[in-house]
CSV table of C-alpha atoms in Angstrom, one decimal:
chain,number,residue,atom,x,y,z
A,1,MET,CA,21.6,62.3,117.8
A,2,ILE,CA,18.9,60.7,119.9
A,3,ASN,CA,21.6,58.6,121.5
A,4,LEU,CA,23.5,61.8,122.4
A,5,ILE,CA,20.4,63.4,123.9
A,6,ARG,CA,19.7,60.2,125.8
A,7,PHE,CA,23.3,60.2,127.1
A,8,ILE,CA,23.0,63.8,128.2
A,9,GLN,CA,19.7,63.0,130.0
A,10,LYS,CA,21.2,60.0,131.7
A,11,HIS,CA,24.4,61.7,132.9
A,12,HIS,CA,23.3,65.3,133.2
A,13,VAL,CA,24.3,65.4,136.9
A,14,LEU,CA,27.8,64.2,136.2
A,15,LEU,CA,28.1,66.5,133.2
A,16,ILE,CA,27.0,69.6,135.3
A,17,PHE,CA,29.4,68.5,138.0
A,18,LEU,CA,32.3,68.3,135.6
A,19,LEU,CA,31.4,71.6,134.0
A,20,LEU,CA,31.2,73.5,137.3
A,21,GLU,CA,34.3,71.9,138.7
A,22,PHE,CA,36.1,72.9,135.5
A,23,VAL,CA,35.0,76.5,135.9
A,24,ALA,CA,36.1,76.5,139.6
A,25,LEU,CA,39.4,74.9,139.0
A,26,SER,CA,40.3,77.1,136.1
A,27,MET,CA,39.5,80.1,138.4
A,28,LEU,CA,41.8,78.6,141.0
A,29,PHE,CA,44.7,77.9,138.7
A,30,SER,CA,44.6,81.1,136.7
A,31,SER,CA,44.5,83.1,139.9
A,32,ASN,CA,47.3,81.1,141.6
A,33,ALA,CA,49.8,82.6,139.2
A,34,TYR,CA,51.7,85.5,140.7
A,35,HIS,CA,49.6,88.0,138.8
A,36,ARG,CA,46.0,87.6,139.8
A,37,SER,CA,43.3,88.5,137.4
A,38,ALA,CA,41.8,91.9,137.8
A,39,GLY,CA,38.4,90.5,137.4
A,40,PHE,CA,38.3,88.8,140.7
A,41,ASN,CA,39.8,91.7,142.5
A,42,ILE,CA,36.7,93.8,141.7
A,43,ASN,CA,35.1,92.0,144.6
A,44,SER,CA,37.6,93.4,147.0
A,45,ASN,CA,35.3,96.4,146.8
A,46,VAL,CA,32.4,94.4,148.1
A,47,SER,CA,34.2,92.4,150.7
A,48,GLY,CA,36.3,95.5,151.5
A,49,VAL,CA,33.2,97.4,152.8
A,50,PHE,CA,32.3,94.4,154.8
A,51,TYR,CA,35.8,94.1,156.4
A,52,ARG,CA,36.0,97.8,157.0
A,53,ILE,CA,33.0,97.8,159.2
A,54,GLN,CA,34.5,94.9,161.2
A,55,LYS,CA,37.8,96.7,161.4
A,56,SER,CA,36.3,100.0,162.5
A,57,VAL,CA,35.1,98.2,165.6
A,58,THR,CA,38.1,96.1,166.4
A,59,ASP,CA,40.6,98.8,165.7
A,60,TYR,CA,39.7,100.6,168.9
A,61,PHE,CA,41.1,97.8,171.0
A,62,TYR,CA,44.5,98.2,169.4
A,63,LEU,CA,44.9,101.9,169.4
A,64,GLN,CA,47.4,102.1,172.2
A,65,GLN,CA,49.5,99.3,170.7
A,66,THR,CA,49.5,100.9,167.3
A,67,ASN,CA,50.3,104.3,168.8
A,68,GLU,CA,53.3,103.0,170.6
A,69,MET,CA,54.6,101.2,167.5
A,70,LEU,CA,54.3,104.3,165.4
A,71,ALA,CA,55.9,106.5,168.1
A,72,LEU,CA,58.9,104.1,168.1
A,73,GLU,CA,59.2,104.3,164.4
A,74,ASN,CA,59.0,108.1,164.5
A,75,ALA,CA,61.8,108.2,166.9
A,76,ARG,CA,63.9,106.0,164.7
A,77,LEU,CA,63.2,108.0,161.6
A,78,ARG,CA,63.9,111.2,163.5
A,79,LYS,CA,67.3,109.9,164.5
A,80,GLN,CA,68.1,108.9,160.9
A,81,LEU,CA,67.0,112.3,159.7
A,82,THR,CA,69.3,114.2,161.9
A,83,TYR,CA,72.1,112.0,160.8
A,84,GLN,CA,71.4,112.5,157.1
A,85,SER,CA,70.8,116.2,157.3
A,86,ASP,CA,74.5,116.5,158.2
A,87,ILE,CA,75.4,115.1,154.8
A,88,ILE,CA,72.7,116.6,152.5
A,89,SER,CA,71.4,120.1,153.2
A,90,LYS,CA,67.6,120.2,153.0
A,91,ASP,CA,67.2,122.5,150.0
A,92,THR,CA,69.3,120.4,147.6
A,93,LEU,CA,66.9,117.5,148.2
A,94,GLN,CA,64.0,118.2,145.8
A,95,HIS,CA,60.7,116.3,146.1
A,96,ASN,CA,61.2,114.8,142.7
A,97,ASP,CA,64.6,113.4,143.7
A,98,THR,CA,63.3,110.8,146.0
A,99,ILE,CA,62.8,107.6,144.2
A,100,PHE,CA,60.7,105.8,146.8
A,101,HIS,CA,57.5,107.3,148.1
A,102,PHE,CA,55.5,105.7,150.9
A,103,ILE,CA,51.7,105.6,151.0
A,104,PRO,CA,50.3,104.9,154.4
A,105,ALA,CA,47.4,102.4,154.5
A,106,ARG,CA,45.5,100.4,157.1
A,107,VAL,CA,45.1,96.6,157.1
A,108,ILE,CA,41.4,95.7,157.1
A,109,SER,CA,41.8,92.0,156.7
A,110,ASN,CA,44.7,89.7,157.2
A,111,ASN,CA,45.4,86.0,157.7
A,112,VAL,CA,48.3,84.0,158.9
A,113,HIS,CA,47.1,80.5,159.1
A,114,PHE,CA,46.5,79.5,155.5
A,115,ARG,CA,49.1,78.2,153.1
A,116,ASN,CA,48.6,81.4,151.0
A,117,ASN,CA,47.8,84.5,153.0
A,118,TYR,CA,46.5,87.8,151.7
A,119,ILE,CA,46.3,91.3,153.2
A,120,LEU,CA,43.4,93.6,152.3
A,121,LEU,CA,44.2,97.3,152.6
A,122,ASN,CA,41.9,100.3,152.8
A,123,LYS,CA,43.4,102.2,149.9
A,124,GLY,CA,43.3,101.6,146.1
A,125,PHE,CA,44.3,103.1,142.9
A,126,SER,CA,42.6,106.4,143.8
A,127,ALA,CA,45.4,106.7,146.3
A,128,GLY,CA,48.0,105.9,143.8
A,129,ILE,CA,48.5,102.2,144.6
A,130,GLN,CA,49.3,99.9,141.8
A,131,LYS,CA,49.9,96.2,141.3
A,132,ASP,CA,53.4,94.9,142.2
A,133,MET,CA,54.2,97.6,144.8
A,134,GLY,CA,55.9,96.5,148.0
A,135,ILE,CA,54.1,96.5,151.4
A,136,ILE,CA,56.2,97.3,154.5
A,137,SER,CA,55.1,97.5,158.1
A,138,PRO,CA,56.7,99.8,160.7
A,139,GLU,CA,58.7,96.7,161.8
A,140,GLY,CA,59.9,95.5,158.4
A,141,VAL,CA,58.9,94.0,155.0
A,142,ALA,CA,55.3,92.7,154.9
A,143,GLY,CA,54.2,91.7,151.4
A,144,ILE,CA,53.5,92.6,147.8
A,145,ILE,CA,50.4,94.2,146.2
A,146,THR,CA,48.7,91.8,143.8
A,147,GLY,CA,45.5,93.6,142.9
A,148,VAL,CA,43.8,97.0,143.3
A,149,SER,CA,40.3,98.3,143.0
A,150,LYS,CA,39.3,101.9,143.4
A,151,ASN,CA,39.3,102.1,147.1
A,152,TYR,CA,41.0,98.9,148.2
A,153,ALA,CA,44.1,96.9,147.5
A,154,ILE,CA,44.9,93.3,148.1
A,155,GLY,CA,48.4,91.9,148.5
A,156,MET,CA,50.0,88.7,149.4
A,157,SER,CA,51.9,88.8,152.6
A,158,LEU,CA,55.3,87.1,152.8
A,159,LEU,CA,53.3,84.1,154.1
A,160,HIS,CA,52.5,83.0,150.6
A,161,LYS,CA,53.7,80.3,148.2
A,162,PHE,CA,54.8,82.8,145.6
A,163,ALA,CA,56.2,85.5,147.9
A,164,ALA,CA,59.9,84.9,147.7
A,165,ILE,CA,61.9,88.1,148.2
A,166,SER,CA,65.5,88.9,147.6
A,167,VAL,CA,67.4,89.6,150.8
A,168,ARG,CA,70.9,90.4,151.9
A,169,PHE,CA,72.9,89.4,155.0
A,170,LYS,CA,73.6,92.7,156.6
A,171,ASN,CA,77.1,91.9,157.9
A,172,ASN,CA,78.6,90.4,154.8
A,173,GLY,CA,76.3,91.6,152.0
A,174,GLN,CA,75.6,88.1,150.6
A,175,LEU,CA,72.4,87.7,148.6
A,176,ALA,CA,69.8,85.1,149.4
A,177,ASN,CA,66.2,84.3,148.8
A,178,LEU,CA,63.6,84.2,151.6
A,179,SER,CA,60.5,82.1,151.3
A,180,TRP,CA,57.8,80.7,153.5
A,181,GLN,CA,57.1,77.0,153.7
A,182,GLY,CA,53.8,77.1,155.6
A,183,GLY,CA,53.2,76.3,159.2
A,184,ASP,CA,54.4,78.8,161.8
A,185,TYR,CA,53.7,82.4,160.7
A,186,ARG,CA,56.7,83.8,162.6
A,187,PHE,CA,59.4,81.9,160.7
A,188,GLY,CA,60.6,81.9,157.0
A,189,LEU,CA,63.4,80.0,155.4
A,190,VAL,CA,66.5,80.9,153.4
A,191,GLU,CA,67.6,77.9,151.3
A,192,HIS,CA,70.8,77.3,149.3
A,193,ILE,CA,73.3,79.0,151.5
A,194,PRO,CA,76.8,78.1,150.3
A,195,ALA,CA,78.7,76.2,152.9
A,196,HIS,CA,81.6,78.7,153.1
A,197,LEU,CA,79.3,81.4,154.3
A,198,VAL,CA,79.5,82.1,158.0
A,199,VAL,CA,76.0,82.5,159.4
A,200,ASN,CA,75.4,83.1,163.1
A,201,LYS,CA,72.2,83.1,165.1
A,202,GLY,CA,70.9,86.7,165.3
A,203,ASP,CA,72.4,87.9,162.0
A,204,THR,CA,70.2,90.5,160.4
A,205,LEU,CA,68.6,90.2,157.0
A,206,ILE,CA,67.7,93.3,155.0
A,207,THR,CA,66.1,93.8,151.6
A,208,SER,CA,68.7,93.7,148.8
A,209,GLY,CA,67.3,96.4,146.6
A,210,ASN,CA,67.7,94.1,143.6
A,211,SER,CA,64.0,94.0,143.0
A,212,GLN,CA,62.4,97.4,142.5
A,213,LEU,CA,59.7,96.5,145.1
A,214,PHE,CA,61.5,97.6,148.2
A,215,PRO,CA,64.3,100.2,148.8
A,216,GLU,CA,67.5,98.7,149.9
A,217,GLY,CA,68.1,98.1,153.6
A,218,ILE,CA,64.6,97.5,155.0
A,219,LEU,CA,64.7,95.1,157.8
A,220,VAL,CA,63.3,91.6,156.9
A,221,GLY,CA,64.2,89.4,159.8
A,222,THR,CA,66.9,87.8,161.9
A,223,VAL,CA,68.5,84.3,161.7
A,224,ASP,CA,66.8,82.2,164.3
A,225,ASP,CA,68.4,78.8,163.5
A,226,TYR,CA,71.1,77.7,161.1
A,227,LEU,CA,70.7,74.2,159.7
A,228,THR,CA,73.8,72.6,158.1
A,229,SER,CA,72.9,70.0,155.5
A,230,VAL,CA,74.1,66.4,155.8
A,231,ASP,CA,76.2,66.4,152.7
A,232,GLY,CA,77.7,69.8,153.6
A,233,ALA,CA,76.8,71.4,150.3
A,234,LEU,CA,74.0,74.0,150.7
A,235,ASN,CA,72.7,75.0,154.1
A,236,LYS,CA,69.5,76.5,155.3
A,237,ALA,CA,68.6,79.2,157.8
A,238,VAL,CA,65.4,79.7,159.7
A,239,ILE,CA,64.5,83.3,159.7
A,240,ARG,CA,62.4,85.1,162.3
A,241,PHE,CA,60.3,87.7,160.5
A,242,ALA,CA,60.7,91.2,161.8
A,243,THR,CA,57.1,91.9,161.0
A,244,ASP,CA,54.6,90.3,163.4
A,245,PHE,CA,52.0,89.2,160.7
A,246,ASN,CA,49.5,88.4,163.4
A,247,ALA,CA,49.4,92.0,164.6
A,248,LEU,CA,49.6,93.8,161.3
A,249,ARG,CA,47.6,97.0,161.4
A,250,GLN,CA,49.4,100.0,159.9
A,251,VAL,CA,51.5,99.5,156.7
A,252,TYR,CA,53.1,101.6,154.0
A,253,ILE,CA,52.9,100.9,150.3
A,254,VAL,CA,56.3,101.5,148.5
A,255,ASP,CA,55.9,103.5,145.4
A,256,ASN,CA,59.0,103.3,143.3
A,257,ARG,CA,58.9,106.4,141.0
A,258,HIS,CA,61.6,104.9,138.8
A,259,LYS,CA,60.0,101.5,138.3
A,260,PHE,CA,58.5,102.3,134.9
A,261,GLU,CA,61.8,103.7,133.7
A,262,LEU,CA,63.7,100.7,135.0
A,263,ASP,CA,61.2,98.3,133.6
A,264,SER,CA,61.4,99.8,130.1
A,265,LEU,CA,65.2,99.7,130.3
A,266,LEU,CA,65.1,96.0,131.2
A,267,MET,CA,62.7,95.4,128.3
A,268,LEU,CA,65.3,97.0,126.0
A,269,ARG,CA,67.8,94.5,127.2
A,270,VAL,CA,65.5,91.7,126.4
A,271,ASP,CA,64.7,92.9,122.9
A,272,GLU,CA,68.3,93.2,121.9
B,1,MET,CA,8.4,80.0,150.7
B,2,ASN,CA,8.9,79.5,154.4
B,3,ASP,CA,11.5,76.8,153.6
B,4,PHE,CA,13.3,79.1,151.2
B,5,PHE,CA,13.5,81.8,153.8
B,6,ARG,CA,14.8,79.4,156.4
B,7,HIS,CA,17.6,78.1,154.2
B,8,SER,CA,18.6,81.5,153.0
B,9,LEU,CA,18.8,82.8,156.6
B,10,ARG,CA,20.9,79.8,157.5
B,11,PHE,CA,23.2,80.5,154.5
B,12,VAL,CA,23.7,84.1,155.7
B,13,VAL,CA,24.3,83.2,159.3
B,14,LEU,CA,26.8,80.5,158.5
B,15,ILE,CA,28.8,82.6,156.1
B,16,PHE,CA,28.7,85.4,158.6
B,17,ILE,CA,30.1,83.2,161.4
B,18,GLN,CA,32.6,81.7,159.0
B,19,ILE,CA,34.1,85.0,157.9
B,20,MET,CA,33.7,87.2,161.0
B,21,VAL,CA,34.6,84.7,163.6
B,22,LEU,CA,36.2,81.4,162.5
B,23,ASN,CA,38.6,82.9,160.0
B,24,HIS,CA,40.1,84.8,162.8
B,25,ILE,CA,40.5,81.9,165.2
B,26,ARG,CA,43.9,80.4,165.3
B,27,VAL,CA,44.8,77.4,167.4
B,28,GLY,CA,48.3,76.7,166.5
B,29,SER,CA,48.7,77.4,162.8
B,30,TYR,CA,47.1,74.1,161.6
B,31,VAL,CA,43.5,74.3,162.6
B,32,ASN,CA,41.2,75.9,160.1
B,33,PRO,CA,37.6,75.0,161.0
B,34,PHE,CA,35.0,75.5,158.2
B,35,ILE,CA,31.3,75.4,159.1
B,36,TYR,CA,29.6,76.8,156.0
B,37,PRO,CA,29.3,73.3,154.4
B,38,LEU,CA,26.6,72.7,157.0
B,39,PHE,CA,24.3,74.8,154.8
B,40,LEU,CA,24.7,72.4,151.9
B,41,MET,CA,24.3,69.4,154.2
B,42,LEU,CA,20.9,70.6,155.5
B,43,LEU,CA,19.3,71.2,152.1
B,44,PRO,CA,16.2,69.0,151.5
B,45,PHE,CA,16.5,65.4,150.2
B,46,ARG,CA,14.1,66.1,147.4
B,47,MET,CA,16.2,68.9,145.9
B,48,PRO,CA,17.2,67.9,142.3
B,49,GLN,CA,20.9,67.1,142.1
B,50,TRP,CA,21.7,69.7,139.4
B,51,LEU,CA,20.2,72.4,141.6
B,52,LEU,CA,22.3,71.1,144.5
B,53,LEU,CA,25.4,71.5,142.3
B,54,PHE,CA,24.6,75.0,141.4
B,55,ILE,CA,23.9,76.0,145.0
B,56,GLY,CA,27.2,74.4,145.9
B,57,PHE,CA,28.9,76.5,143.3
B,58,GLY,CA,27.2,79.7,144.6
B,59,THR,CA,28.0,78.9,148.2
B,60,GLY,CA,31.7,78.2,147.6
B,61,PHE,CA,31.9,81.3,145.3
B,62,THR,CA,30.5,83.5,148.1
B,63,VAL,CA,33.1,82.3,150.6
B,64,ASP,CA,35.8,82.7,148.0
B,65,LEU,CA,34.8,86.3,147.4
B,66,PHE,CA,35.3,87.1,151.1
B,67,MET,CA,38.5,85.1,151.5
B,68,SER,CA,40.0,86.2,148.1
B,69,THR,CA,40.7,82.6,147.1
B,70,PRO,CA,39.0,82.4,143.7
B,71,GLY,CA,37.9,78.8,142.9
B,72,LEU,CA,39.2,77.2,146.0
B,73,HIS,CA,36.1,76.9,148.2
B,74,THR,CA,34.0,76.7,145.0
B,75,SER,CA,35.6,73.5,143.9
B,76,ALA,CA,35.5,71.9,147.3
B,77,SER,CA,31.8,72.9,147.7
B,78,ILE,CA,30.8,71.5,144.3
B,79,LEU,CA,32.5,68.2,145.2
B,80,LEU,CA,30.6,68.1,148.4
B,81,ALA,CA,27.3,68.7,146.6
B,82,PHE,CA,28.2,66.0,144.1
B,83,VAL,CA,29.0,63.3,146.6
B,84,ARG,CA,26.1,64.2,149.0
B,85,PRO,CA,23.5,61.7,147.5
B,86,TYR,CA,26.1,58.9,147.7
B,87,VAL,CA,26.9,59.7,151.3
B,88,VAL,CA,23.1,59.8,152.1
B,89,ARG,CA,22.8,56.3,150.6
B,90,LEU,CA,25.9,55.1,152.4
B,91,ALA,CA,24.9,56.5,155.8
B,92,SER,CA,21.3,55.2,155.6
B,93,GLY,CA,22.3,51.7,154.4
B,94,ALA,CA,18.7,51.2,153.3
B,95,PRO,CA,16.3,53.3,151.1
B,96,LEU,CA,15.2,56.5,152.8
B,97,PRO,CA,11.8,56.4,154.5
B,98,GLU,CA,9.1,58.2,152.6
B,99,SER,CA,8.6,60.6,155.4
B,100,ALA,CA,12.2,61.9,155.4
B,101,SER,CA,12.4,65.4,154.0
B,102,GLU,CA,15.5,66.9,155.4
B,103,PRO,CA,18.8,65.5,156.6
B,104,THR,CA,18.5,66.8,160.1
B,105,ILE,CA,19.1,65.2,163.5
B,106,THR,CA,15.5,65.6,164.3
B,107,GLU,CA,14.4,63.5,161.4
B,108,MET,CA,17.3,61.1,161.0
B,109,GLY,CA,18.7,60.6,164.4
B,110,ASN,CA,22.1,61.4,166.0
B,111,ARG,CA,24.1,58.5,164.7
B,112,TRP,CA,22.9,58.9,161.1
B,113,PHE,CA,23.7,62.6,161.2
B,114,PHE,CA,27.1,62.1,162.7
B,115,SER,CA,28.3,59.7,160.0
B,116,TYR,CA,26.6,61.8,157.3
B,117,SER,CA,28.2,65.1,158.4
B,118,ILE,CA,31.7,63.8,159.2
B,119,SER,CA,31.9,62.1,155.8
B,120,LEU,CA,31.0,65.2,153.9
B,121,ILE,CA,33.2,67.4,156.0
B,122,PHE,CA,36.1,65.0,155.3
B,123,VAL,CA,35.5,65.1,151.6
B,124,HIS,CA,35.2,68.9,151.7
B,125,HIS,CA,38.4,69.4,153.8
B,126,LEU,CA,40.3,66.9,151.7
B,127,ALA,CA,39.6,68.8,148.5
B,128,LEU,CA,40.2,72.1,150.1
B,129,PHE,CA,43.5,71.6,151.8
B,130,LEU,CA,45.0,69.6,148.9
B,131,LEU,CA,44.0,72.2,146.4
B,132,GLU,CA,45.2,75.0,148.6
B,133,SER,CA,48.8,73.8,148.8
B,134,PHE,CA,48.7,71.8,145.6
B,135,ASP,CA,52.2,70.7,146.0
B,136,PRO,CA,53.4,67.1,146.5
B,137,ALA,CA,56.2,68.4,148.8
B,138,HIS,CA,53.6,69.6,151.3
B,139,LEU,CA,51.4,66.5,151.1
B,140,GLY,CA,52.3,65.4,154.7
B,141,ASP,CA,51.6,68.9,156.0
B,142,SER,CA,48.2,69.1,154.2
B,143,ILE,CA,47.2,65.7,155.5
B,144,TYR,CA,48.1,66.7,159.0
B,145,ARG,CA,46.0,69.9,158.6
B,146,ILE,CA,43.1,67.8,157.3
B,147,LEU,CA,43.2,65.4,160.1
B,148,ILE,CA,43.2,68.1,162.7
B,149,SER,CA,40.7,70.4,161.1
B,150,VAL,CA,38.0,67.8,160.3
B,151,PRO,CA,37.2,66.9,164.0
B,152,VAL,CA,37.2,70.6,164.9
B,153,SER,CA,34.8,71.5,162.1
B,154,GLU,CA,32.6,68.5,162.9
B,155,LEU,CA,32.5,69.5,166.6
B,156,LEU,CA,31.5,73.0,165.8
B,157,ILE,CA,28.8,71.8,163.4
B,158,LEU,CA,27.4,69.5,166.0
B,159,LEU,CA,27.4,72.2,168.6
B,160,LEU,CA,25.6,74.6,166.2
B,161,ILE,CA,23.1,71.9,165.4
B,162,PHE,CA,22.3,71.1,169.1
B,163,PHE,CA,21.9,74.8,169.8
B,164,PHE,CA,19.6,75.6,166.9
B,165,GLN,CA,17.8,72.4,166.1
B,166,PRO,CA,14.2,72.5,167.3
B,167,ALA,CA,13.4,69.9,169.9
B,168,ARG,CA,12.1,66.5,168.7
B,169,LYS,CA,8.5,66.9,167.7
B,170,ARG,CA,7.3,63.5,169.0
């Protein structure tokens, strides 16, 4: 017993170091998982206030740019609307019929130069945002919500180790997975493309609709470079993201009203 | 009490600069300068080591809160706090003079402070970038980032020091 106390006295610094490092590393590795603990996200309320003040100043410098971008999007949506109203008359389309709802939010903090980048948004569960909802920008897909507090939400952008999304080549409908390997924030990578697939520079990638995060057909990016592998088996394509992550300001959170229903259905399949 | 206030103020200012300014600076996509370790570097020599460790924990945790990276900066900061006494010994080469109270340029001289700070920054960045990617496949990438970010952080720290350090008393 005395020996033990003596040991602790002698090595107390090392023991404290190991203890604290253990706490820190367990925080790191438990949070690295795709689902981040709710506990740590509480603080997004604290840092959220901080970032909001910062943002309220800097936003003024980008008003014109944001305006133009939203005006462009409006024009595009208006065009789609006139096209669709030919097919479906307005009164048959009930509010409840639409599966995907969009919650507008502003980005109050965002990074592009870390290995794993997060987006902090100015709306939380009081605005109906929940974990695992998709984030899209006016230009295309932006990320996935990973945690919410009352008034703020945090999400990983596509520039994240765990943010792989299911995409589809628009011209031939082939599925692929898009991920980000770090480095340049403008480019992502699609791996494992079968050799028989014809991919050209400039081909468009859209969301597949296979995950319930995003509706089908949202723009993701375009093929910037096509890399054929040496052994000719599986090729890669470098994708230029449609979203400019460095200029992310206004986003929409995708609320899939059928997600719960779909999830419980999938659970049934697992139980069987 | 005066000392306590001085160190607390330095803590607030450094964290503020780190979060409001440096986290938004991008030179290429590889340079991430971090200057908040300067706070831990400048704590007094006589501070007990266990307290240093706890302060390291607190500092890293605060940065983590603002960057939503739980545990990442915390573990790097604790490591820095742990190796600090060894680096002090290594940089001095001899037992510290009795008069030395704080590891500052004014007390210890330019050359001593340079080797002291760059060693600690290196340890901190090494832990930080390796833990951040934590993937053997990106090892080369991480090392590249470390090698670029360390000199930039060190340069910023030296600039800050030269600006805010009081002139040599003698």
